[in-house]
Coordinates of C-alpha atoms and ligand atoms in Angstrom, one line a residue:
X1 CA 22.8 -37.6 1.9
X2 CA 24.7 -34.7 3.7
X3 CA 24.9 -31.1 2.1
X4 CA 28.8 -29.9 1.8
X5 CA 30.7 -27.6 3.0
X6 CA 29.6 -24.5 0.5
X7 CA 26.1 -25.1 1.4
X8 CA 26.8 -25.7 5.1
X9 CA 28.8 -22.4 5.1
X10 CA 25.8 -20.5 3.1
X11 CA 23.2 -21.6 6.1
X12 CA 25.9 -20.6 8.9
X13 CA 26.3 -17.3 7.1
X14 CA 23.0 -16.8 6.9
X15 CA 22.5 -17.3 10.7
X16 CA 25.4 -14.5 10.6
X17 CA 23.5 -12.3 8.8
X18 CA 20.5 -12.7 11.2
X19 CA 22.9 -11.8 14.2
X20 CA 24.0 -9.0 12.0
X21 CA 20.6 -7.7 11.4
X22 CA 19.7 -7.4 15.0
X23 CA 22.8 -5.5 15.7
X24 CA 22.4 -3.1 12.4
X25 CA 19.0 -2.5 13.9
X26 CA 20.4 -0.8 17.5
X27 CA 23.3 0.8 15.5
X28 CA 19.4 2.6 13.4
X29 CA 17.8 3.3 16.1
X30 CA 21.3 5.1 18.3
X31 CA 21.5 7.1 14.8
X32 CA 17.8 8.5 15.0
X33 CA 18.0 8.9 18.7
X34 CA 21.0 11.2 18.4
X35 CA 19.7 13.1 14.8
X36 CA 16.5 13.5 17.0
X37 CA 18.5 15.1 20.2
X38 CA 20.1 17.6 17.7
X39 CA 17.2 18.8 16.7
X40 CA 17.9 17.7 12.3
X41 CA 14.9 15.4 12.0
X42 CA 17.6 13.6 9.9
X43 CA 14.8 11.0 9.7
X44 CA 12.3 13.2 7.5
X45 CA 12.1 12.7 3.9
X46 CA 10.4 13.9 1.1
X47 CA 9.7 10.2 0.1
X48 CA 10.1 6.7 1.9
X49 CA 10.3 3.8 -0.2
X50 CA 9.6 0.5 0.7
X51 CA 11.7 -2.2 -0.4
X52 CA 15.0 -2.3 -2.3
X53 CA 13.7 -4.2 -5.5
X54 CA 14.4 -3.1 -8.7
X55 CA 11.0 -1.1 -8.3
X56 CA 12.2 0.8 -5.0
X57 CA 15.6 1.1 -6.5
X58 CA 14.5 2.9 -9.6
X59 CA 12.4 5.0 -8.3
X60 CA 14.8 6.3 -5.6
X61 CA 17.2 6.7 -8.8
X62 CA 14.5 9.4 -9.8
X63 CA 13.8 11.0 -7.2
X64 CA 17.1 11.4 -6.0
X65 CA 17.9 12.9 -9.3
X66 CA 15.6 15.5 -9.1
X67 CA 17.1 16.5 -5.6
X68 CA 14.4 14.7 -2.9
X69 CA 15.7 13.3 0.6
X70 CA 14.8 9.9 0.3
X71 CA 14.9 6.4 2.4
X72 CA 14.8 2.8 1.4
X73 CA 13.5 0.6 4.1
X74 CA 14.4 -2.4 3.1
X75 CA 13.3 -5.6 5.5
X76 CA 15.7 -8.0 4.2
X77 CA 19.5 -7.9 4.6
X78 CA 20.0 -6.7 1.0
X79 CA 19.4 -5.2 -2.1
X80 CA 17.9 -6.8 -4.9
X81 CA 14.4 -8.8 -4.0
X82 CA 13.3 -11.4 -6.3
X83 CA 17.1 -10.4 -8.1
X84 CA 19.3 -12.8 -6.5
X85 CA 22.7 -14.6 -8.0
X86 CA 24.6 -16.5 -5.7
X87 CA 27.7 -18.6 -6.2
X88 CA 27.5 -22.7 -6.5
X89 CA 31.1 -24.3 -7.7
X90 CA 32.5 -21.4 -8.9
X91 CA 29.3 -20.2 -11.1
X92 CA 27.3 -17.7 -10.5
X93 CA 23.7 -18.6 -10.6
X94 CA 20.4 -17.2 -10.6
X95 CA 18.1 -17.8 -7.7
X96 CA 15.4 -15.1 -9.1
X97 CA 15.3 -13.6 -12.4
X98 CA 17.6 -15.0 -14.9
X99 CA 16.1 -13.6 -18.4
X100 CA 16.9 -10.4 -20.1
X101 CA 14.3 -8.8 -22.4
X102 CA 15.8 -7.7 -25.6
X103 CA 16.4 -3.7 -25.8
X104 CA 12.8 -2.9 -26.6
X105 CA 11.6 -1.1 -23.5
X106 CA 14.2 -2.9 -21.4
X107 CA 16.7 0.0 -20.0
X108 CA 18.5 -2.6 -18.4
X109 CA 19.7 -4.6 -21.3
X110 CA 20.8 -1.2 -22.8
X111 CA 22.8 0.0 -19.7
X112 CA 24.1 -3.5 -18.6
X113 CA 25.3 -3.5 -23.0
X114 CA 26.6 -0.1 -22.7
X115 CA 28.7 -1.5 -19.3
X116 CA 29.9 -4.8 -20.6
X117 CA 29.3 -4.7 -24.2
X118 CA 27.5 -7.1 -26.5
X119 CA 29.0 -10.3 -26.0
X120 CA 28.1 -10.1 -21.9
X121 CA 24.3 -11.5 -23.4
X122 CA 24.1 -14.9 -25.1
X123 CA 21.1 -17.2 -25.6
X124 CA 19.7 -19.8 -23.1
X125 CA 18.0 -22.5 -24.3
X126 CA 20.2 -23.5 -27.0
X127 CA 19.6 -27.4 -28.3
X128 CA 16.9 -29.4 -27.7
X129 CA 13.9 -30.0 -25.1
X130 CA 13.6 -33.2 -23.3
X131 CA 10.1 -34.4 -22.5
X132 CA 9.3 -37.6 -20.1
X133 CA 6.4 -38.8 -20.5
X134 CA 4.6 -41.8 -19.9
X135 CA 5.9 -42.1 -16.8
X136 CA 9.8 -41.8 -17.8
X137 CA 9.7 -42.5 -21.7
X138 CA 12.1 -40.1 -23.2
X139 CA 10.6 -37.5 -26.2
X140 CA 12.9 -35.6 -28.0
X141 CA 11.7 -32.3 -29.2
X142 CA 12.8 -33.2 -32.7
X143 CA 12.8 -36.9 -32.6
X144 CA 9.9 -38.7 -34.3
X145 CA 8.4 -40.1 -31.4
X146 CA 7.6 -36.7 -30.5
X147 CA 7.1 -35.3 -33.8
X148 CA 4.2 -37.6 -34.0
X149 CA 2.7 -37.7 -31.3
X150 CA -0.8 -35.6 -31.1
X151 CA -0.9 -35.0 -27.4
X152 CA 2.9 -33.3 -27.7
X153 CA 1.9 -31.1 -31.1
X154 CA -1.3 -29.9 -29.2
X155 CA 0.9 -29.1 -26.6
X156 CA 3.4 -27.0 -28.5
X157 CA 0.4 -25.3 -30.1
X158 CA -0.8 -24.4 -26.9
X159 CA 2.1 -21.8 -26.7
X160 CA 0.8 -19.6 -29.4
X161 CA -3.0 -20.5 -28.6
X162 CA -3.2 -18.9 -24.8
X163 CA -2.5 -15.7 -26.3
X164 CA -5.9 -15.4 -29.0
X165 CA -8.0 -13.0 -27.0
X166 CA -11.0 -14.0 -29.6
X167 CA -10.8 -17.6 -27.9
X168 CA -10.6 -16.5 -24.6
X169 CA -13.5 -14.4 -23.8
X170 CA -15.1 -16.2 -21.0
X171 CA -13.3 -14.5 -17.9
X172 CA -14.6 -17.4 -15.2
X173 CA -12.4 -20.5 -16.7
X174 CA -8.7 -21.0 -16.3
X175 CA -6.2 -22.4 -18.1
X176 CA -6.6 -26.0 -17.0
X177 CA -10.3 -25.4 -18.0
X178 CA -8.9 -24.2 -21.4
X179 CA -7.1 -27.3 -22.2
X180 CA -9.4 -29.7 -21.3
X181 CA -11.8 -27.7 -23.9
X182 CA -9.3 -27.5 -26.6
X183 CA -7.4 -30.7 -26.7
X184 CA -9.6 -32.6 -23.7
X185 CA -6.3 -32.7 -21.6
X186 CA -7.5 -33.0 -18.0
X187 CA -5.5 -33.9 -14.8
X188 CA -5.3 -37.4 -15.3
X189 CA -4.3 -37.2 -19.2
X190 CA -0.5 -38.2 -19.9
X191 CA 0.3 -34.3 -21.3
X192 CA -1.4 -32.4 -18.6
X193 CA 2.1 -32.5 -17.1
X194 CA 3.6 -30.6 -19.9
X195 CA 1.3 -27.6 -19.3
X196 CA 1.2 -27.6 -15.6
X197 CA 4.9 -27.7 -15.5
X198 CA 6.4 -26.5 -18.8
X199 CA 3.8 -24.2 -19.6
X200 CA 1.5 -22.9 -16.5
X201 CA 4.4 -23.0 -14.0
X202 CA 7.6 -22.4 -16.3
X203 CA 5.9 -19.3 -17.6
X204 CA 3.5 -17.7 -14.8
X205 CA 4.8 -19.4 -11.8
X206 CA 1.8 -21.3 -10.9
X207 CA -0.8 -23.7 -11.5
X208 CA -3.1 -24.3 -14.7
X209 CA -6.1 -24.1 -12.1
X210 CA -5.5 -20.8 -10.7
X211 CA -4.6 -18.8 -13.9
X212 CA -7.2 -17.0 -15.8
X213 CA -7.5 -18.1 -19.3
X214 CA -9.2 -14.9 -20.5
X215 CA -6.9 -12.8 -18.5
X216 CA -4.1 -14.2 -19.3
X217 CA -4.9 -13.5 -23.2
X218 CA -5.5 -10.1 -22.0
X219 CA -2.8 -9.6 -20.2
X220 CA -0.7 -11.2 -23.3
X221 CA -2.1 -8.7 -25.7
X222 CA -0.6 -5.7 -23.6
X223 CA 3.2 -7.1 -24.0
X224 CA 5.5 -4.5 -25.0
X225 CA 8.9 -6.1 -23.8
X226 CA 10.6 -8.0 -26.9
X227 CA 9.6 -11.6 -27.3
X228 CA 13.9 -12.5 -27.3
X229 CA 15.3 -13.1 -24.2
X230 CA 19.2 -13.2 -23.3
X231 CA 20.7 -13.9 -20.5
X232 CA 24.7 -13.0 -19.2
X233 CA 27.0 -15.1 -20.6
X234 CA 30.5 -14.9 -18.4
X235 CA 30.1 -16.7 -15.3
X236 CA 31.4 -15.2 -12.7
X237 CA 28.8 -12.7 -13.3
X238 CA 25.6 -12.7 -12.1
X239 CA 22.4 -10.4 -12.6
X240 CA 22.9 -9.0 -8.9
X241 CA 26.5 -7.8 -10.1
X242 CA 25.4 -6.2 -13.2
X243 CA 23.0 -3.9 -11.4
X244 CA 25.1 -3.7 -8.3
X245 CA 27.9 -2.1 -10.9
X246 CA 25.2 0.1 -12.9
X247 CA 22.9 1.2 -10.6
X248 CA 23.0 0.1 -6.9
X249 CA 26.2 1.3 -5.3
X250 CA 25.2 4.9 -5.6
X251 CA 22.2 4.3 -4.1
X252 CA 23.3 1.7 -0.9
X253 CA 23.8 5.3 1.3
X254 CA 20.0 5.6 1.0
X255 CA 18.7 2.3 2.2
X256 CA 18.6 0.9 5.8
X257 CA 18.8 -2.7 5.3
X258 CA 17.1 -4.9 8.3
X259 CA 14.4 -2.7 8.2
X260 CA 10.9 -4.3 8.1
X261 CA 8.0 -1.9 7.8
X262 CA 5.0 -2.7 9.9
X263 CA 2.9 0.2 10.0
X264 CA 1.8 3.3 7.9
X265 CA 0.0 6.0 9.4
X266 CA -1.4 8.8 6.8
X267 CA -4.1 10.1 9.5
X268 CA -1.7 13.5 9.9
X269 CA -0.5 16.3 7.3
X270 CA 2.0 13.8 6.9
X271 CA 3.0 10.1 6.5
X272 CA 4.7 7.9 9.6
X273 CA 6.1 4.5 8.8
X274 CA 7.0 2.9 11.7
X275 CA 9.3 -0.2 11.3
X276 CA 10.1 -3.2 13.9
X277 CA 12.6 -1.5 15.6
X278 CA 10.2 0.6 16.9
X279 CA 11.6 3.7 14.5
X280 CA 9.6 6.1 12.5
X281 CA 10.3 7.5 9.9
X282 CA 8.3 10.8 9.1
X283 CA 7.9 11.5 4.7
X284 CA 5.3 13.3 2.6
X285 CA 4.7 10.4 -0.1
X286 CA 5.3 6.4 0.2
X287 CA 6.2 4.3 -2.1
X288 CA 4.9 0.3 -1.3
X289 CA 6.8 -2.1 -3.5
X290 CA 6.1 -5.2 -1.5
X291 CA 4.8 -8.3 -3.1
X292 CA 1.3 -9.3 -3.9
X293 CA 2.4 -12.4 -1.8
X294 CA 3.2 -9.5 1.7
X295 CA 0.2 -7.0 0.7
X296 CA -2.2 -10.7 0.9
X297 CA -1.2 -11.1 4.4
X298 CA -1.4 -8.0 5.6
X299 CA 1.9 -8.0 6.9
X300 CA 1.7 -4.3 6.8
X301 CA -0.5 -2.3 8.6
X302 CA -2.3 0.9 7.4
X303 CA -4.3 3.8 9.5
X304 CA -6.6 5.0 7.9
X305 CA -7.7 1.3 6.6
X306 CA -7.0 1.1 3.1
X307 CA -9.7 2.1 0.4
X308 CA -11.6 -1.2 -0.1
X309 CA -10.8 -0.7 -4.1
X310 CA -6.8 -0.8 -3.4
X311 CA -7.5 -4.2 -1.0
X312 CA -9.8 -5.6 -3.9
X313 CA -7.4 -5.0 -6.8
X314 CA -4.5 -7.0 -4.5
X315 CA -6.7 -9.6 -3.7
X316 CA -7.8 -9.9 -7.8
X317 CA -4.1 -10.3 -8.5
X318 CA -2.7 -13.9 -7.8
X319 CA 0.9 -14.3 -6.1
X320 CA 2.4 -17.8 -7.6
X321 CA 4.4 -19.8 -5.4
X322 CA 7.5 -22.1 -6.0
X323 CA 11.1 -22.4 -5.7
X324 CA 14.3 -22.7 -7.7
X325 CA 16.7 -25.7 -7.1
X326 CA 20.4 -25.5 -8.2
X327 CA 22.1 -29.0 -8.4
X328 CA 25.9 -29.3 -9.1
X329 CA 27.3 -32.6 -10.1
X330 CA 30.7 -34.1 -11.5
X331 CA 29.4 -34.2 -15.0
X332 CA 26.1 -34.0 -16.7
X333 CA 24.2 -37.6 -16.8
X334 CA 21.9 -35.6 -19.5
X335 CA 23.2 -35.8 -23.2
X336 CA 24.5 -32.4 -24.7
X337 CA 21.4 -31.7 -26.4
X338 CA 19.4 -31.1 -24.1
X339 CA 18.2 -27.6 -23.6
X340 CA 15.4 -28.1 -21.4
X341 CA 14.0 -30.9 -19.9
X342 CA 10.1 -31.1 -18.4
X343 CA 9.5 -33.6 -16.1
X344 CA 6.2 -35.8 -15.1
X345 CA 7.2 -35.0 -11.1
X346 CA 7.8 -32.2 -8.5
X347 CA 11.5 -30.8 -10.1
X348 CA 9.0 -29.6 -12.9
X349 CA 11.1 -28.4 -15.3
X350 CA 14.8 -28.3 -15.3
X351 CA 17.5 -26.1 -17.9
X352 CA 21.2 -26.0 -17.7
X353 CA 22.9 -22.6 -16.9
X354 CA 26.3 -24.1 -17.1
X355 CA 25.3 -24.4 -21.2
X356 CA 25.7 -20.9 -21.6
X357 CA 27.5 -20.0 -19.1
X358 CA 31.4 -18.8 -20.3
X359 CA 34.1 -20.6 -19.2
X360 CA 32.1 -22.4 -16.0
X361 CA 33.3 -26.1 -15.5
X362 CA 30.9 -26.8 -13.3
X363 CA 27.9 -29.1 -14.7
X364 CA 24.6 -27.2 -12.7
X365 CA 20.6 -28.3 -13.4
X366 CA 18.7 -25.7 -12.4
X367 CA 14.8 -27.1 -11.6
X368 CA 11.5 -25.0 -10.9
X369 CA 9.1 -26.3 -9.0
X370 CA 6.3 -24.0 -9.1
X371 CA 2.3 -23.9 -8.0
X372 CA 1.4 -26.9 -7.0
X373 CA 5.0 -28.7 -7.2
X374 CA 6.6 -25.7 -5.7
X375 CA 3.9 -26.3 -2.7
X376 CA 4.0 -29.7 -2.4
X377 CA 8.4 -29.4 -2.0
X378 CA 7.4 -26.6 0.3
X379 CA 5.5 -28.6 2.7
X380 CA 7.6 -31.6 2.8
X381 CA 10.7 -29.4 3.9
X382 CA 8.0 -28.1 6.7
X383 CA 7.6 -31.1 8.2
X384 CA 11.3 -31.6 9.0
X385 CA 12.8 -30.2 12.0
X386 CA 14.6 -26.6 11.0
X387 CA 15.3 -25.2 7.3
X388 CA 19.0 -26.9 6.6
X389 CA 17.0 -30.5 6.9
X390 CA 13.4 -29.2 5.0
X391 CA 16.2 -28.3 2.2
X392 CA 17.7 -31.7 2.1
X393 CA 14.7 -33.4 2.1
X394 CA 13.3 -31.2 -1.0
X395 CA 17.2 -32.1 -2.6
X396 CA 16.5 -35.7 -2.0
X397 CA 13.1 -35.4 -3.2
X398 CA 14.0 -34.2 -6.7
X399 CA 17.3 -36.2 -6.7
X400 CA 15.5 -39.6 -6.5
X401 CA 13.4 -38.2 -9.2
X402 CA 15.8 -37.7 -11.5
X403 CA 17.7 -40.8 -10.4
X404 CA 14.6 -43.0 -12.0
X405 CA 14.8 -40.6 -15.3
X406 CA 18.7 -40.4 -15.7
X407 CA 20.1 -43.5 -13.9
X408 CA 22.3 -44.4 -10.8
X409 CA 24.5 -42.1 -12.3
X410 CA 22.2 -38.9 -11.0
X411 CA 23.4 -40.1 -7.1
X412 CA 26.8 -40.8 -7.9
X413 CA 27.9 -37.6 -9.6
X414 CA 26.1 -35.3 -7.3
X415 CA 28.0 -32.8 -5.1
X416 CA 26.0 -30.0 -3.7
X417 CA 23.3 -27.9 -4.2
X418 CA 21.1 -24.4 -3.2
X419 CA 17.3 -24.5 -2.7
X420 CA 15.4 -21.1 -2.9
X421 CA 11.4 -21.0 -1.6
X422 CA 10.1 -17.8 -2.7
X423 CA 6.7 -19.1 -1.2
X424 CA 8.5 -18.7 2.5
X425 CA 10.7 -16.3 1.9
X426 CA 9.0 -13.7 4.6
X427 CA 9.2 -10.7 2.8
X428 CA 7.8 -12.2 -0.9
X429 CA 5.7 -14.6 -0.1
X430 CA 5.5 -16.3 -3.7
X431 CA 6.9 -16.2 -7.1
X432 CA 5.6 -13.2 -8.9
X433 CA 2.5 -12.4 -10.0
X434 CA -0.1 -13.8 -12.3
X435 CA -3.3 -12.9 -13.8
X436 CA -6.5 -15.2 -11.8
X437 CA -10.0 -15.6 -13.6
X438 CA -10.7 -11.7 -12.2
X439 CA -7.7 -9.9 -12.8
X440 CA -8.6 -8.2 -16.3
X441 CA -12.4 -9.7 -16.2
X442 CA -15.0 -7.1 -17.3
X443 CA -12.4 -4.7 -19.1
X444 CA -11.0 -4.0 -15.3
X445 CA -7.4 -3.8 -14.5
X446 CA -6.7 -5.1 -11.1
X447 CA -3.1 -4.2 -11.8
X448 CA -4.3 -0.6 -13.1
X449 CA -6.7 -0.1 -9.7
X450 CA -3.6 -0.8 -7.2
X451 CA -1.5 1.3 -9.2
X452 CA -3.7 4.7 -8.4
X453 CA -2.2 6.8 -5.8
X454 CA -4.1 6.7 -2.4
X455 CA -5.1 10.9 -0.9
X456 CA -1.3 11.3 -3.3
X457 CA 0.4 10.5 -0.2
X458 CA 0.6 6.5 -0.6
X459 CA 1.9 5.1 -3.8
X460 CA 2.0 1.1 -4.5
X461 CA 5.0 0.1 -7.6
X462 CA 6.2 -3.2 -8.1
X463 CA 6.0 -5.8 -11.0
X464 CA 2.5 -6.8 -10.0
X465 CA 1.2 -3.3 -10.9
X466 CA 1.8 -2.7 -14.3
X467 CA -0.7 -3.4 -16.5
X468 CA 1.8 -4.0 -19.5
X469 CA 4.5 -6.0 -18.7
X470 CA 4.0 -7.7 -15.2
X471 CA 5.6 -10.2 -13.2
X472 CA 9.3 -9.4 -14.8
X473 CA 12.2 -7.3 -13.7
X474 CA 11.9 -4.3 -16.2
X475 CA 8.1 -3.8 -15.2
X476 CA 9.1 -3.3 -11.7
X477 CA 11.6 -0.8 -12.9
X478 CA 9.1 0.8 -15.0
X479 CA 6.8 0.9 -12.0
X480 CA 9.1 2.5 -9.8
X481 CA 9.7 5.3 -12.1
X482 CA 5.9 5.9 -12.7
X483 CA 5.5 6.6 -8.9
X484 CA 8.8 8.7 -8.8
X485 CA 6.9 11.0 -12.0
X486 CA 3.7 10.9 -10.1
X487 CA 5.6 12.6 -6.9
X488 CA 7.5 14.4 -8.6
X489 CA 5.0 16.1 -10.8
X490 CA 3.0 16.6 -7.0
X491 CA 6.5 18.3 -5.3
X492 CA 7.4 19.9 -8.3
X493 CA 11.5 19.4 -7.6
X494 CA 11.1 21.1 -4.1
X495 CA 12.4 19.3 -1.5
X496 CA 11.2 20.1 2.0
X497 CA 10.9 17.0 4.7
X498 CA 8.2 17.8 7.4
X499 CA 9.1 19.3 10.6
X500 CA 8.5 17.0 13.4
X501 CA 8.7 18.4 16.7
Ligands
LIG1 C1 12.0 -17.6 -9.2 C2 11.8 -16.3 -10.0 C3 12.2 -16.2 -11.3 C4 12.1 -15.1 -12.0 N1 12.5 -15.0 -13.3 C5 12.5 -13.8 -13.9 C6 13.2 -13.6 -15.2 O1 13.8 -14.6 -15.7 N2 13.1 -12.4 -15.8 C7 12.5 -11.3 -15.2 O2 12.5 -10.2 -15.8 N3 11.8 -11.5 -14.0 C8 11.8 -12.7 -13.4 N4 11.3 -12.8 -12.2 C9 10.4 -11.7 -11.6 C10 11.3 -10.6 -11.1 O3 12.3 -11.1 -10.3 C11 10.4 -9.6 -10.3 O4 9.3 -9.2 -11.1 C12 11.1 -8.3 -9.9 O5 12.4 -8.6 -9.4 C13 10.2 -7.7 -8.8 O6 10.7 -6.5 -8.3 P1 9.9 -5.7 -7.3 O7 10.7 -4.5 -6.9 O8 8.5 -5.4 -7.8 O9 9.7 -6.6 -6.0 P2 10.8 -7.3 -5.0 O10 12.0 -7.7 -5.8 O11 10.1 -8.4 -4.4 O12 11.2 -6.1 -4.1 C14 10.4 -5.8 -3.0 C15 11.2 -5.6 -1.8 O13 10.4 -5.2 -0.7 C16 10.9 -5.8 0.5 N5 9.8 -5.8 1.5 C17 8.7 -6.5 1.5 N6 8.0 -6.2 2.6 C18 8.6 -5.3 3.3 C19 8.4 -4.7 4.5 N7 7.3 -4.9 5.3 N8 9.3 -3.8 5.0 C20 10.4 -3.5 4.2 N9 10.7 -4.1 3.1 C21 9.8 -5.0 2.6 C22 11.4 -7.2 0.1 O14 12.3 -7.7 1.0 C23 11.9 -6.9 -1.3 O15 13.3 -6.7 -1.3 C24 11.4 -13.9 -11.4 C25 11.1 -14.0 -10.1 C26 11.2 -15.2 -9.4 C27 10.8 -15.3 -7.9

């Protein structure tokens, strides 16, 4: 199998982009040189941000509201993060986030409504889930096979079980302990697959064995975003559009893309980040919106160390890891119905985009290979020789998968395709986050601990700190605005960079 053109052109322009960063980087490091020689200290700011997420985004939106220099340092070459819509056919899809809270606590569903109207959302989902099981036997979600079968019903109850914080109180098991207790469903059993990869990884972006079952009930009970989820109906728009429209073009001036932070320094009055390219930039507060997955490795260096209490709450929080796989084809091999299909293998589970997307002709299953699925893709694409052939290899994978689910037909109608590994993208380094056995255990927060300001000069947002509504977009956003208040209540709407000699 050989990828086409589209996909061919997407790797060459990414090898563009990478001979684009290098040179953006001198064109930074000429404009600091020169601000430095005229004496402007153009690169002082009241507050750095790192990464151009929706976290860093929104909390530059603050900040420069209330009249702060600011910088983005973002390491990648664009804005968004885990927000990422690309094109496949002529569709735009989703490669990160794809669902939309309902207005409760979501600003973005309000401003992207109050931009596009009403009819820009519609529902995912619509029709009917498609289970294999049994290695390959088909269960229809309202079919009688499935109807009647006991390991599927304990399966469906399972979605409004996790959440009973009076059955979860024992903070050492996880979920795959949880449903071997409940329903005896261990690894071996013919539904484990539903809740490793229709429940566990569809949901939290990892495995059964590495979520906290008493955490996760926890974390459940704090939900304040609405249960109702919509997604953007016309397709030649994608989610990075929406927010590039709404929010993001008046704020591209502030970041420097290319710009991977490697260093903070708070041991002086004030605060140097020092990036790759060997520039610093001098600020009074910092905001970290990095991953879980890039605090974990360390990827960033701190002086003075960090408190132990900010490197235990990061290491309390788990960073899932997967991928999503877009594949296009001639026409669907899957019968209309289906809204959502869980398989007993690596794609996991797959949904159609093209269902609900307006006016699309293209016929697109996207799959989500997640924890241990999204791993096991991962590491069979590292054995091949460079990323083009590891991404074929996970395409052929999940292709000969579906081909002994769906039929000859699977091979014959295929056309091209985009893989996305969050677990190697360098600057995420995983899915999103999710709550481990610790993360809430003992009526502690991990989420809460990494969330308090370090000395008020070093500030950690992102989706993995807030204790409410983690691991989604508007948490982030939410995040990113509570460290632009806590700054801003500290510099009180005075903006005055620090004088570097
Ligand atoms: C596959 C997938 C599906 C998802 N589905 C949904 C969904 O349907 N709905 C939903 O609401 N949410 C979803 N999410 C979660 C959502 O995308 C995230 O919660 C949110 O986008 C995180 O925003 P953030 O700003 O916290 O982090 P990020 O978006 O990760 O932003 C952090 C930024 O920091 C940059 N960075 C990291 N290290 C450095 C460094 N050293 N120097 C400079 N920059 C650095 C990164 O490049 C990145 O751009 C999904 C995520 C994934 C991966």
């Amino acid at each position: 199998m050989s990828k086409n053109d589209s996909d061919i052109n997407r790797d060459r322009r990414d090898v563009l982009k990478v001979g684009a960063a290098s040179a953006s980087l001198a064109c930074v490091s000429n404009l600091l040189i020169n601000e430095k020689a005229q004496g402007t200290n153009h690169n002082t700011y009241d507050v750095v941000i790192i990464g151009a997420g929706m976290a860093g985004l929104s909390a530059a939106i603050e900040l420069l509201a209330h009249g702060y220099r600011v910088k983005i340092l973002e390491a990648s070459h664009r804005l968004g993060g885990r927000i990422y819509s690309e094109t496949l056919g002529e569709t735009r899809i989703e490669l990160g986030a794809e669902e939309h809270y309902l207005g409760k606590n979501n600003p973005i569903y309000s401003a992207v409504i109050k931009k596009y109207g009403k009819d820009v959302y519609t529902k995912a989902y619509e029709g009917e889930q498609l289970l294999s099981i049994d290695n390959g036997k088909f269960c229809w979600e309202f079919s009688s096979e499935c109807l009647s079968d006991p390991d599927v019903s304990n399966f469906w109850k399972y979605n409004s079980y996790y959440g009973n914080k009076a059955q979860h109180k024992d903070y050492s098991i996880s979920l795959a302990d949880d449903i071997l207790k409940q329903y005896g469903v261990d690894k071996d059993h013919r539904a484990y697959h539903l809740y490793e990869n229709g429940f566990a990884g569809a949901i939290f972006g990892d495995s059964l064995k590495r979520i906290g079952a008493a955490s996760l009930a926890e974390q459940d009970s704090k939900w304040t975003l609405s249960e109702d989820i919509r997604v953007l109906a016309p397709s030649k728009l994608g989610y990075s559009d929406v927010l590039e429209k709404i929010w993001w073009n008046e704020i591209s001036d502030h970041v420097l893309l290319n710009t991977v932070v490697e260093h903070i320094d708070s041991s002086g009055n004030s605060v140097a980040v020092h990036d790759k390219g060997g520039n610093r930039h001098i600020c009074h507060k910092v905001i970290i919106t990095a991953s879980i997955g890039v605090l974990q490795s360390e990827l960033i260096q701190f002086t003075p160390a960090l408190p132990r209490a900010t490197i235990d709450a990061y290491n309390n929080i788990g960073m899932g890891r997967g991928m999503k796989v877009a594949l296009r084809f001639t026409a669907p091999f899957w019968e209309e119905r289906m809204s959502y299909l869980i398989t007993e293998g690596l794609s996991s589970s797959c949904w159609v985009p093209t269902n609900y997307k307006t006016g699309s002709k293209d016929h697109i299953l996207m799959c989500y290979p997640m924890g241990n699925n999204g791993q096991t893709l991962t590491d069979i694409a590292h054995k091949k020789e460079d990323d083009l052939e590891g991404a074929e290899e996970i395409i052929r994978t999940m292709l000969s998968e579906l081909t002994t689910l769906f039929g000859e037909e699977v091979n014959t109608q295929y056309i091209d395709s985009v893989v996305q590994d969050w677990t190697t993208h360098p600057y995420v380094l995983g899915s999103y986050s999710y709550p481990t056995p610790s993360t809430y255990a003992n009526g502690n927060s991990f989420r809460s601990q990494l969330a308090q300001p370090i000395n008020n000069q070093i500030f950690f947002a992102g989706e993995a700190t807030n204790n409410k509504n983690p691991s989604c977009v508007p948490g982030a956003l939410h995040e990113g605005s509570r460290a632009a208040n806590q700054i801003h209540n500290i510099l009180k709407g005075v903006s005055d960079p620090p004088q570097v000699a």
